[in-house]
XYZ file of C-alpha atoms in Angstrom:
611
model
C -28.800 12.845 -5.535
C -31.444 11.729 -7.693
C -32.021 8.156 -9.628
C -34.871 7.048 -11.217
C -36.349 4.070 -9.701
C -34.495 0.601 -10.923
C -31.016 1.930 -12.000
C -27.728 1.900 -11.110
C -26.536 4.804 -8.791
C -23.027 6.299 -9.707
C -21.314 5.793 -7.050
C -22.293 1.775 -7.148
C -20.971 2.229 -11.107
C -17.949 3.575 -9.524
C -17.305 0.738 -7.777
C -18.976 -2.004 -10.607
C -16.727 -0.502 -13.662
C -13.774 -2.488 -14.396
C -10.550 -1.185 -13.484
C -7.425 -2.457 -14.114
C -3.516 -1.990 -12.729
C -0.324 -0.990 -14.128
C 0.446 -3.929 -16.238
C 3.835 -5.414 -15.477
C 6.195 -6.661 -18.059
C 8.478 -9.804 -18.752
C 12.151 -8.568 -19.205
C 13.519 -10.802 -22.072
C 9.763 -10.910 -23.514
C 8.424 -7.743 -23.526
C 5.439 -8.414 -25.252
C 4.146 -10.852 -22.344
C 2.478 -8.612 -19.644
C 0.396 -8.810 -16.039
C -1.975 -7.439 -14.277
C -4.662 -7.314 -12.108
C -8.535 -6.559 -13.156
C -12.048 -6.583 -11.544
C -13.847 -7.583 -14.338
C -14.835 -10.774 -13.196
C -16.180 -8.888 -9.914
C -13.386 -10.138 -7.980
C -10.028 -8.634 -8.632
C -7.606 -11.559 -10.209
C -4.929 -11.635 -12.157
C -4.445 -11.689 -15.754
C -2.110 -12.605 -18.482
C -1.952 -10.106 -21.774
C -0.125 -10.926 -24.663
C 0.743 -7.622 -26.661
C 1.327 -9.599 -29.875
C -1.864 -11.742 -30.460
C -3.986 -9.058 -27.874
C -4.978 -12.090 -25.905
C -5.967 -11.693 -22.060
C -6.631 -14.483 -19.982
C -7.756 -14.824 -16.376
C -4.649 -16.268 -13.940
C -6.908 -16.881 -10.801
C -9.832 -17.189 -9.931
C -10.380 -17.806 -6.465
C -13.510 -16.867 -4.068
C -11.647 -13.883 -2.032
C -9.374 -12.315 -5.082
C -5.460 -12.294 -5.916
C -3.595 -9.801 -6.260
C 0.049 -10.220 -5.380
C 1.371 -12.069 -8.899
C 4.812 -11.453 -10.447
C 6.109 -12.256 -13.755
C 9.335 -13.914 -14.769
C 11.773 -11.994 -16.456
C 11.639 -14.833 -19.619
C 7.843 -14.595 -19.820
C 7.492 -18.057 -19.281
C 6.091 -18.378 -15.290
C 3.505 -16.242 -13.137
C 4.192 -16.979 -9.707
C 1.166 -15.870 -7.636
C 0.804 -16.226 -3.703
C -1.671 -18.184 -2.497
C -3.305 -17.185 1.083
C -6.368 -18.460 3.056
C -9.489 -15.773 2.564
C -7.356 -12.889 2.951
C -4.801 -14.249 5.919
C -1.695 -13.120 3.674
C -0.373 -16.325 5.446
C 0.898 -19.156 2.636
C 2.205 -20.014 0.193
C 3.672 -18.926 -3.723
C 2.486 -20.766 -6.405
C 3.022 -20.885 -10.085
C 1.735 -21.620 -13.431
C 2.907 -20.761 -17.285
C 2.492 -17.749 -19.017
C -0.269 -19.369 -21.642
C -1.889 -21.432 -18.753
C -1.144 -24.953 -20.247
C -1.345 -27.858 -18.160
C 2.360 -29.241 -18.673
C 4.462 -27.970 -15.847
C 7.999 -29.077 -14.443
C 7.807 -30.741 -10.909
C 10.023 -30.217 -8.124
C 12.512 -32.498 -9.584
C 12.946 -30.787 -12.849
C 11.000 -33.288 -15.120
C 8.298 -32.709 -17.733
C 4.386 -33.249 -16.178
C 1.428 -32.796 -16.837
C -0.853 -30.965 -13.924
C -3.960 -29.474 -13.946
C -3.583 -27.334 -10.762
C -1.358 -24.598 -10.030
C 2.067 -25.867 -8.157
C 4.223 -24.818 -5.725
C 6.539 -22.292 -6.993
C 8.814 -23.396 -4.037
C 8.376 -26.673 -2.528
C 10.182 -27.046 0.689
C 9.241 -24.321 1.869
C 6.394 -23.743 4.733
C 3.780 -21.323 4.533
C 4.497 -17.909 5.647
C 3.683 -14.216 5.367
C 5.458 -12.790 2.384
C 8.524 -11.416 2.590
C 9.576 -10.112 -1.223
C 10.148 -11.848 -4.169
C 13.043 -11.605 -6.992
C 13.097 -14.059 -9.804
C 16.080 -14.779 -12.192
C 16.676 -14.984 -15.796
C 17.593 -18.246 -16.033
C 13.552 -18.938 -15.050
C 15.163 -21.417 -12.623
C 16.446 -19.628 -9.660
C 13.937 -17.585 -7.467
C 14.887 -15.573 -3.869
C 11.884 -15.779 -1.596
C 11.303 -13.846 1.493
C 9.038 -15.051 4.500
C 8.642 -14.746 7.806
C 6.814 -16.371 10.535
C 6.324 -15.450 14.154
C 8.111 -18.997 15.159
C 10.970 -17.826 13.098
C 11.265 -14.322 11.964
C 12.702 -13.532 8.888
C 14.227 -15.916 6.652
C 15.141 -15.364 2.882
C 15.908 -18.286 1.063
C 17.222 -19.347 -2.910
C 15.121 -21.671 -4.626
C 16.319 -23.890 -7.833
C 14.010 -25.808 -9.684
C 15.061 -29.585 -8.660
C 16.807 -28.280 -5.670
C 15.955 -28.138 -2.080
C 15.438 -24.049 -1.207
C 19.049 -22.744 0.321
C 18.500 -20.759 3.559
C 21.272 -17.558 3.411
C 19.896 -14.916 5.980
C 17.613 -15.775 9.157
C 16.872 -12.572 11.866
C 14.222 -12.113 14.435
C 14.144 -8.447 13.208
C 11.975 -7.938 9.763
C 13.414 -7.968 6.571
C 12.523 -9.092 3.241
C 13.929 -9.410 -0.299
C 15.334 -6.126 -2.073
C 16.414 -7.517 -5.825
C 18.461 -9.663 -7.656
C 21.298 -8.433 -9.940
C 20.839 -9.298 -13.805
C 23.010 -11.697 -13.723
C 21.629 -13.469 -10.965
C 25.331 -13.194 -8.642
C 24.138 -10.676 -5.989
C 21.687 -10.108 -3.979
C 20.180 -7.310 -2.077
C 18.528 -7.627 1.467
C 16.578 -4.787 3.084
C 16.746 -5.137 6.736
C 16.124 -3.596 10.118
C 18.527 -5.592 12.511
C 18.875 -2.524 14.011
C 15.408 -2.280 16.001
C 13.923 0.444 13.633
C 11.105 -1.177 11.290
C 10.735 2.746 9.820
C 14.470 2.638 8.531
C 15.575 0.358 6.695
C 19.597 -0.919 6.378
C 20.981 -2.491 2.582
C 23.041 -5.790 2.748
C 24.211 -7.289 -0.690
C 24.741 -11.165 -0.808
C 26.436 -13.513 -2.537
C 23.811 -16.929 -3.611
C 25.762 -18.655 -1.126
C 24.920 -16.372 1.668
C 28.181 -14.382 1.869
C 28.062 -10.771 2.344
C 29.501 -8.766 -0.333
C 28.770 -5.556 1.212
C 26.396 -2.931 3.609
C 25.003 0.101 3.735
C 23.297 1.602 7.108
C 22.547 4.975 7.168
C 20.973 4.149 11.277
C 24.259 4.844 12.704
C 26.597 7.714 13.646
C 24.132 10.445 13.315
C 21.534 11.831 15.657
C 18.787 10.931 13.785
C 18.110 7.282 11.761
C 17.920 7.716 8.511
C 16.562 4.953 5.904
C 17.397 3.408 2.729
C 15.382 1.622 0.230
C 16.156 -1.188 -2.679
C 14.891 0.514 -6.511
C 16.546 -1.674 -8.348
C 19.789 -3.302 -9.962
C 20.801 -2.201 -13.208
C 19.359 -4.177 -16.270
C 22.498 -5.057 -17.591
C 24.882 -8.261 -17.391
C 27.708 -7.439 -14.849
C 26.598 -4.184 -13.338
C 27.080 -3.532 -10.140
C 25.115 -0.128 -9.734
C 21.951 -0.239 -7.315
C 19.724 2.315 -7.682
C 18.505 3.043 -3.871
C 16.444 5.661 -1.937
C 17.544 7.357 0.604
C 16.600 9.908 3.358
C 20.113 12.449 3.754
C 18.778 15.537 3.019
C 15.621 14.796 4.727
C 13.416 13.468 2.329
C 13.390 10.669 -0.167
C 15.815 10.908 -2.954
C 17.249 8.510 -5.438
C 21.134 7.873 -5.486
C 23.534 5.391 -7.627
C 25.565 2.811 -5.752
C 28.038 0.917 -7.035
C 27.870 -1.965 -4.832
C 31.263 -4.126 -6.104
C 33.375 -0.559 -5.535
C 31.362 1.510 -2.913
C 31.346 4.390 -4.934
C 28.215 6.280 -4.755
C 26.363 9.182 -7.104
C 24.182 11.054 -5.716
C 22.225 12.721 -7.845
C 20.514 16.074 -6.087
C 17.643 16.648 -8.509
C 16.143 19.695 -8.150
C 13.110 19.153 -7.373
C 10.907 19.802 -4.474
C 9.201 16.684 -2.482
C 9.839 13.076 -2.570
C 11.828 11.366 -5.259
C 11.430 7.958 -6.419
C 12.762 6.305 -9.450
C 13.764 3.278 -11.950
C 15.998 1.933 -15.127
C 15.448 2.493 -18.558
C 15.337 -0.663 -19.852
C 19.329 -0.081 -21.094
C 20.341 1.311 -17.697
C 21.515 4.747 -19.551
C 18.629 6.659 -18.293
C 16.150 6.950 -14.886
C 12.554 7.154 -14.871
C 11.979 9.941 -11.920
C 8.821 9.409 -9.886
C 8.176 13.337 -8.269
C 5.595 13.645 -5.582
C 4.820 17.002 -4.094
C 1.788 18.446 -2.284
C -0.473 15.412 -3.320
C 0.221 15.991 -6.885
C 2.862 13.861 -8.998
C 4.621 13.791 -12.167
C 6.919 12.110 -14.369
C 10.845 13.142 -15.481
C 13.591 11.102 -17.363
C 17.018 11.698 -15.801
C 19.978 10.539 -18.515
C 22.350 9.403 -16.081
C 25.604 10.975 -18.727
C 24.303 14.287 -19.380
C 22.679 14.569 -16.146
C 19.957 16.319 -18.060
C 16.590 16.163 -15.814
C 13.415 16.723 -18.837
C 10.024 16.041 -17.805
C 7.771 13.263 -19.113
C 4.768 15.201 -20.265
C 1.843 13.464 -17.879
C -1.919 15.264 -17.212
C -2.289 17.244 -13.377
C -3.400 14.633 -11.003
C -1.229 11.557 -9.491
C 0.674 8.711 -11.446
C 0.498 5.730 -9.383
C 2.731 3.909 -11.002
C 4.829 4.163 -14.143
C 7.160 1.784 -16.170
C 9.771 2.584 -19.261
C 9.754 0.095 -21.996
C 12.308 -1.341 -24.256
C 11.159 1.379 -27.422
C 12.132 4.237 -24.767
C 7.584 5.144 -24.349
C 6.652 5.448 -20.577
C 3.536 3.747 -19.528
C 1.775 4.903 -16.231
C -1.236 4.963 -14.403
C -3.049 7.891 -14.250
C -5.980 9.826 -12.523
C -7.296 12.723 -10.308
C -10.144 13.372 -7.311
C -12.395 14.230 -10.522
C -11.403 11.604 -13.424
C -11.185 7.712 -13.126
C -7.939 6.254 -13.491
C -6.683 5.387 -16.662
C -3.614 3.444 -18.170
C -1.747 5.541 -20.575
C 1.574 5.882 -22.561
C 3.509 9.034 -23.381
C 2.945 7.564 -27.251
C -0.504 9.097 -26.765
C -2.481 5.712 -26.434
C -4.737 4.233 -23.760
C -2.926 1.015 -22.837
C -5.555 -0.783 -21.240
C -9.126 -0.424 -21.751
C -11.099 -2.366 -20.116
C -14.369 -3.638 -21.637
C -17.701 -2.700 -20.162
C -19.716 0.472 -18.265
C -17.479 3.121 -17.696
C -16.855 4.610 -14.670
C -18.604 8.132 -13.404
C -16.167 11.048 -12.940
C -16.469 12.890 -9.068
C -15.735 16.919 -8.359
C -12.769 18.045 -8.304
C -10.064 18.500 -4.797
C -9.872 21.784 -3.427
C -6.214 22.151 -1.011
C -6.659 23.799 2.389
C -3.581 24.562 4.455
C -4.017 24.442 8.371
C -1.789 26.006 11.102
C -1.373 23.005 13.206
C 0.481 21.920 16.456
C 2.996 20.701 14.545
C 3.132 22.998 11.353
C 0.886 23.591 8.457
C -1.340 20.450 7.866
C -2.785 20.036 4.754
C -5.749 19.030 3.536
C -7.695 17.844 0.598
C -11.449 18.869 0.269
C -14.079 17.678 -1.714
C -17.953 18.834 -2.328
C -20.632 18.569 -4.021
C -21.001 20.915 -6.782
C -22.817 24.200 -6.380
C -24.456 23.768 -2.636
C -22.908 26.328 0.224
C -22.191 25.153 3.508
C -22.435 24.416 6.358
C -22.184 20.520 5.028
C -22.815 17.369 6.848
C -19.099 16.757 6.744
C -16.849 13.122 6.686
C -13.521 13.119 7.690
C -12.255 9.882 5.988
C -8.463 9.637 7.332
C -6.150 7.715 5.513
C -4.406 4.848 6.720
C -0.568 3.547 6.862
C 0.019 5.836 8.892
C 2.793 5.907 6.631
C 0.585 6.862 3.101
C -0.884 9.988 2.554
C -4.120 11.023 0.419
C -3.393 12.589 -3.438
C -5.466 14.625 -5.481
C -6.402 10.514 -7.026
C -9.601 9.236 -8.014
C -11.279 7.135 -4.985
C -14.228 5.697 -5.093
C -15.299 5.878 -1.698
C -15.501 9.709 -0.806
C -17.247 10.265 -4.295
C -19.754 7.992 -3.075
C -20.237 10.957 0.068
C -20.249 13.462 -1.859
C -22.820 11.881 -3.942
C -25.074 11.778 -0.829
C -24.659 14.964 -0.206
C -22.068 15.401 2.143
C -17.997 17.596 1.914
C -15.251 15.477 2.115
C -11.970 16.277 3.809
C -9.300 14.230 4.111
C -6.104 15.088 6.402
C -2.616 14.629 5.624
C -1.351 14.667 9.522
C 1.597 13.839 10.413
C 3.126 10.466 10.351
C 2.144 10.608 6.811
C 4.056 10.459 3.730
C 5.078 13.282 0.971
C 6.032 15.784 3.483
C 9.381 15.272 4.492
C 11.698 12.577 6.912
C 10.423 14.917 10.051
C 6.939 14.859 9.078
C 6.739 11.049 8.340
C 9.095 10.074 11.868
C 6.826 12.685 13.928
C 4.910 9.966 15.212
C 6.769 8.213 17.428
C 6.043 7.238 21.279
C 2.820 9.660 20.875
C 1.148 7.145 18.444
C -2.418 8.038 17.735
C -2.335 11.466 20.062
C -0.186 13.275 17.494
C -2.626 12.607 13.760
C -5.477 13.145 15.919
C -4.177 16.994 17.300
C -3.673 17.478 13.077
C -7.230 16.415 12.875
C -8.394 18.811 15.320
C -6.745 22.029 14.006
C -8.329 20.933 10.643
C -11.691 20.055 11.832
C -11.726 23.752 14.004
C -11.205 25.182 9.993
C -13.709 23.395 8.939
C -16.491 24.508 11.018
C -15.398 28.354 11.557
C -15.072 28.539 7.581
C -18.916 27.538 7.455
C -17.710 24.181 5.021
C -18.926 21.801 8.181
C -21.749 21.721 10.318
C -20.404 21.158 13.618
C -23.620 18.958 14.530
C -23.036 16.644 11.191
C -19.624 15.634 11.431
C -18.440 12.029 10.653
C -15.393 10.808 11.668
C -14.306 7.408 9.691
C -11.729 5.884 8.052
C -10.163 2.257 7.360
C -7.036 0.366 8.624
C -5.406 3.111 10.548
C -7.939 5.600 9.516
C -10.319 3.062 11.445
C -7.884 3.205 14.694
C -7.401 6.982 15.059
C -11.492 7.023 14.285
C -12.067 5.230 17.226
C -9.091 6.542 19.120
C -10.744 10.245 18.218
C -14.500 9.211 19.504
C -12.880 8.287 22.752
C -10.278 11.064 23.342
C -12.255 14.090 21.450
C -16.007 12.575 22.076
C -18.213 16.007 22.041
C -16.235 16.908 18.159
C -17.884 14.045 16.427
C -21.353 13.018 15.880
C -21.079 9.519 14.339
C -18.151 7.299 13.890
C -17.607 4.874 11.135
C -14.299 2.275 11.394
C -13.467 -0.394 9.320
C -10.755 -2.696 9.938
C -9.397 -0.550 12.981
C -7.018 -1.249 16.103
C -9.477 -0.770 18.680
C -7.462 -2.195 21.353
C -3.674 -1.920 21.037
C -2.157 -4.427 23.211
C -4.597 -7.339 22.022
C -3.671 -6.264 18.523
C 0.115 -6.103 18.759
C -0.178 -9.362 20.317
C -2.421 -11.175 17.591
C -1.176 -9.239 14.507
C 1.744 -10.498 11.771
C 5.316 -10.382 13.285
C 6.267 -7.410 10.701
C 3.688 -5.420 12.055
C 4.603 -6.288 15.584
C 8.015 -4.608 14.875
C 6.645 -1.329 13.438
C 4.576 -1.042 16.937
C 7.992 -1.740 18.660
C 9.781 1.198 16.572
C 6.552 3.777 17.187
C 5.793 3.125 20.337
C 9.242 2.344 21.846
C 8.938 -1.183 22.839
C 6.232 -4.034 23.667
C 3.023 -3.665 25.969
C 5.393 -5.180 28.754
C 8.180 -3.079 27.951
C 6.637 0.493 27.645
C 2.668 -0.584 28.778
C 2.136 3.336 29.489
C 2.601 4.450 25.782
C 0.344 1.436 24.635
C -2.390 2.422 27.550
C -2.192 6.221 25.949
C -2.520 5.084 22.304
C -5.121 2.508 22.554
C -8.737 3.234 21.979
C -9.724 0.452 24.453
C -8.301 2.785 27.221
C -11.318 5.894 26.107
C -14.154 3.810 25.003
C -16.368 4.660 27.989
C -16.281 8.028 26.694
C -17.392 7.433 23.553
C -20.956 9.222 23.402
C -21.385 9.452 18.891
C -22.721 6.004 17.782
C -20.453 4.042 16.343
C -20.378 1.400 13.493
C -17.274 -1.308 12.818
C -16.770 -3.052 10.086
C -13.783 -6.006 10.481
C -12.611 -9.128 8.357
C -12.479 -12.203 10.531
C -9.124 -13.355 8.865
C -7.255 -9.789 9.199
C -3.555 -10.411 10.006
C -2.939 -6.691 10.434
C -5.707 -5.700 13.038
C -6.810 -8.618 13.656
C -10.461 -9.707 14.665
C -10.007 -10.767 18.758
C -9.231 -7.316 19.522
C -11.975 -5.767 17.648
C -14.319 -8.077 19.900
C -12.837 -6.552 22.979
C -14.094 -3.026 21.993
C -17.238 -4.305 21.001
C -17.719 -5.919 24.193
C -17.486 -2.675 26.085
C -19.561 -1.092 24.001
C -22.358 -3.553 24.797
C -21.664 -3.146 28.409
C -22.775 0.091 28.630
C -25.698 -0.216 25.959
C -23.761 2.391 23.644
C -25.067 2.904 20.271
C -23.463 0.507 17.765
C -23.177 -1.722 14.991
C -20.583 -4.090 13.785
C -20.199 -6.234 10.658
C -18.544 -9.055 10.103
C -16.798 -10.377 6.986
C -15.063 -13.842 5.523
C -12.023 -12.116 4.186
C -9.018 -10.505 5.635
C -7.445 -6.341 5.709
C -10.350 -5.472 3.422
C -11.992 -7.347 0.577
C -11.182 -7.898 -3.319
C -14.844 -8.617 -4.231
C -16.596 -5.885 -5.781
C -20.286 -6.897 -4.745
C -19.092 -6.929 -1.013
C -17.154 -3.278 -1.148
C -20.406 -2.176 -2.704
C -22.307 -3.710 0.460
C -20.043 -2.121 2.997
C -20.258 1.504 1.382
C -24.300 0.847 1.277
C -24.198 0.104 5.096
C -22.128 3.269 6.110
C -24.470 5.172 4.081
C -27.358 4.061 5.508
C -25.663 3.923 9.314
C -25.187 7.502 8.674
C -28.078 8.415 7.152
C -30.213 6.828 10.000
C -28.419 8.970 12.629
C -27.656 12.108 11.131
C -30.973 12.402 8.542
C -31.369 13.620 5.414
């Protein structure tokens, strides 16, 4: 890549331009919308009102926000409010138009210059979902804790918060009806954090009704919450579920049990929301690491697509005027904000982001079944490549022919990209997803393998420049695969990884703790073999490729004590390493430090592989 001396690289533009989400919108004042932008350098959130085109910043604190929700009246943003990327404390509020007067706890006028508590009463917690009512009054708040589990609780303005469901199992808040009289809880009492049960409650805690699709079969099979219907007094519940093996989207009528499914014909997961008058669905399709749009009128039960460009929609929303806004973009073009009325939606102010290459799909016999693959590279060079394997984490997500800044940034450099869709992740069927289990970590990385052998026999990789890196999980089965498959890789590069598996399940947020239980069968004390197998504390004296860690002291999800463990042993034995260090949590929202950490890979890889 070549820059002229003093200017900005592309892939640090990449990273620089401002981007900005799917706004969200206020139900009974559409014209009041939220979302979150970078173009402070921090991602915050931000109010937009349609009408007068005004945008103001919600937050500004020194680590970012990002989790904000809107009330359905327009009037409140309730934001949550952690320390430096914990994901531990509280929800706070403040009004639409940020003025100063605010109602207190009691339900009196005041004046306050400083966001308040959205529920006071309440302890700080990890989030647990969030539904706010109509009335802008009444709010159901999810938490848990590791002291007490799960607890969901209604909050009134002027009222003490009402406890109605408690369980040391996770679960978290599903949706409130229209009308505000029901409630839906997604839970897994059961044992399984990958499959999720449905209760509906009353306010007052009462059960109205259940739906478990973990018993009586000989597999566990999940449901998820998608959303009440927008209308006064109706009972339907638009829910996901997993029956024909795979994600689908299915009417239930809570009050008489009757459900509709609604076997559309198409191939893939199947996701989907209201129209704003509940006569209509808005059909997310994802297939193959592509995605599309369809409306699905729930009379005719006429499927028509909603015309979107080849790539992946992230996220999409109907509005009241029947237009479907979604967010849009591909491995080769930024993402974008657009409506089906032909307009840009948002547009942010400022340098503009560089387009990448384009995604090439490889499928790869694997152990399991064909794997597939996503490859990038940089335009007109032949191979053999110094190659990255950047591995996605989750391990319940899966990599989409999406614009990402990161492996542009490789292939700027120089080197192909290929990322690996192995099993455990998402997009590819119930089997594919629920493959993982007891054989954590030894399953993605056999995927891994098959692809990395097509790799190098095609003549895309050279087998002596191979880089092996990813984040979150990505990071774990990067060091997991230095330890167990040492002579395949000649650098490693992990940030925010599970390097040592029982340190981790014991420091790490009680939700998590119960999706280690449901992969790996149990606790460390319980099943210690399958945590020995998975962990890559058990291999790192095999580790021979230099190795560089990246890790945010405050990370709740793989947290930083057990990072220090594997670090330690690597300093025993004078292997080559480096390890960074940051003030903020699972990653950071602040552009100039995701800029740093891509600049220190680079060079950690440059340094040991040259060129």
């Amino acid at each position: 890549m070549t820059e002229s001396k003093g200017s900005m690289p592309d892939w640090e533009k990449r990273f620089r331009a401002p981007r900005v989400s799917l706004p969200d919108w206020a139900e009974d004042a559409p014209h009041r919308s939220l979302f979150v932008s970078n173009a402070t350098g921090t991602y915050e959130l931000y109010a937009w009102d349609r009408v007068t085109g005004e945008q103001r910043q919600v937050t500004d604190r020194a680590n970012g926000t990002t989790d904000g929700v809107l009330s359905p009246d327009g009037e409140w943003i309730w934001w949550f409010d952690d320390k430096d990327g914990d994901e531990f404390g509280i929800w706070r509020r403040q009004r639409f138009d940020g003025s100063h007067t605010s109602e207190s706890s009691d339900g009196s006028e005041g004046s306050d210059t400083s966001d308040e508590p959205a529920a006071p009463g309440l302890e700080p917690s990890y989030p647990g979902g969030l539904a706010i009512g109509r009335d802008g009054r009444t709010a159901v708040v999810g938490r848990s804790t590791d002291e007490e589990g799960s607890t969901i609780h209604v909050v009134r303005t002027g009222e003490e918060p009402v406890e109605i469901y408690r369980h040391r199992e996770s679960a978290g808040v599903g949706d409130l009806s229209h009308d505000g009289s029901l409630i839906v809880v997604e839970h897994t009492e059961h044992g399984d954090a990958m499959h999720s049960a449905l209760r509906v409650l009353r306010p007052d805690g009462s059960t109205v009704t259940e739906l478990d699709d973990t018993k009586g079969g000989t597999v566990e099979l999940g449901l998820e919450v998608l959303g009440f219907a927008p209308v006064d007094g109706d009972t339907r519940l638009l829910i996901g579920h997993q029956r024909r093996g795979r994600w689908e989207p299915m009417v239930w009528d809570v009050a008489t049990g009757e459900e509709t499914d609604l076997a559309l014909d198409l191939p893939g997961d199947v996701g989907a929301e209201w129209y704003p008058d509940g006569s209509a669905l808005l059909v997310a399709h994802s297939f193959e690491a592509r995605s599309d749009l369809w409306r699905y009128d729930l009379a005719s039960r006429e499927l028509l697509p909603v015309p979107t460009p080849a790539g992946s929609v992230s996220g999409a929303t109907a509005r009241p005027d029947g237009s479907v806004e979604y967010l849009w973009s591909s491995a080769a073009e930024p993402s974008v904000v657009r409506s089906t009325t032909g307009e840009v939606v948002l547009d942010p102010p400022g340098m503009k982001s560089p387009g990448s290459v384009p995604v090439e799909d490889v499928w790869v016999e694997g152990p399991g079944g064909r794997v597939h693959a996503l490859v990038q590279k940089p335009a007109g060079v032949s191979g053999p490549l110094p190659t990255v394997f950047d591995i996605h984490g989750g391990p319940t997500w899966h990599d989409s022919d999406s614009f990402a800044a990161g492996p542009a940034a490789w292939v700027d450099h120089g080197y192909a990209v290929v990322r690996v869709n192995y099993r455990g992740s998402t997009g590819y069927g119930r089997e594919w997803t629920d493959a993982l289990k007891h054989r954590v970590g030894l399953i993605e990385l056999e995927d891994i393998a098959a692809v990395r052998e097509w790799a190098v026999t095609s003549g895309l990789a050279d087998p002596d420049r191979l880089i092996l890196t990813g984040g979150s999980w990505g990071g774990y089965l990067t060091l997991l695969g230095l330890g167990m498959q040492p002579d395949a890789w000649t650098l490693g590069i992990a940030a925010v990884p599970v390097a040592d598996y029982v340190t981790a399940y014991h420091d790490e947020m009680e939700a998590l703790k119960a999706m280690d239980r449901t992969l790996l069968g149990g606790t460390p004390e319980e099943v210690p073999e399958r945590f020995e197998a998975s962990s890559p504390l058990t291999y790192v004296d095999a580790v021979k490729a230099p190795v560089y860690i990246s890790a945010g002291v405050n990370d709740p999800r793989c947290p930083i004590r057990q990072v220090e463990n594997y670090v330690d042993r690597l300093t025993a034995r004078d292997a080559v390493h480096e390890v960074y260090r940051y003030d903020a949590g699972h990653g950071s929202l602040v552009v100039d430090e995701r800029i740093k950490q891509v600049r220190l890979e680079l060079d950690f890889a440059k340094r040991h592989l040259g060129g």
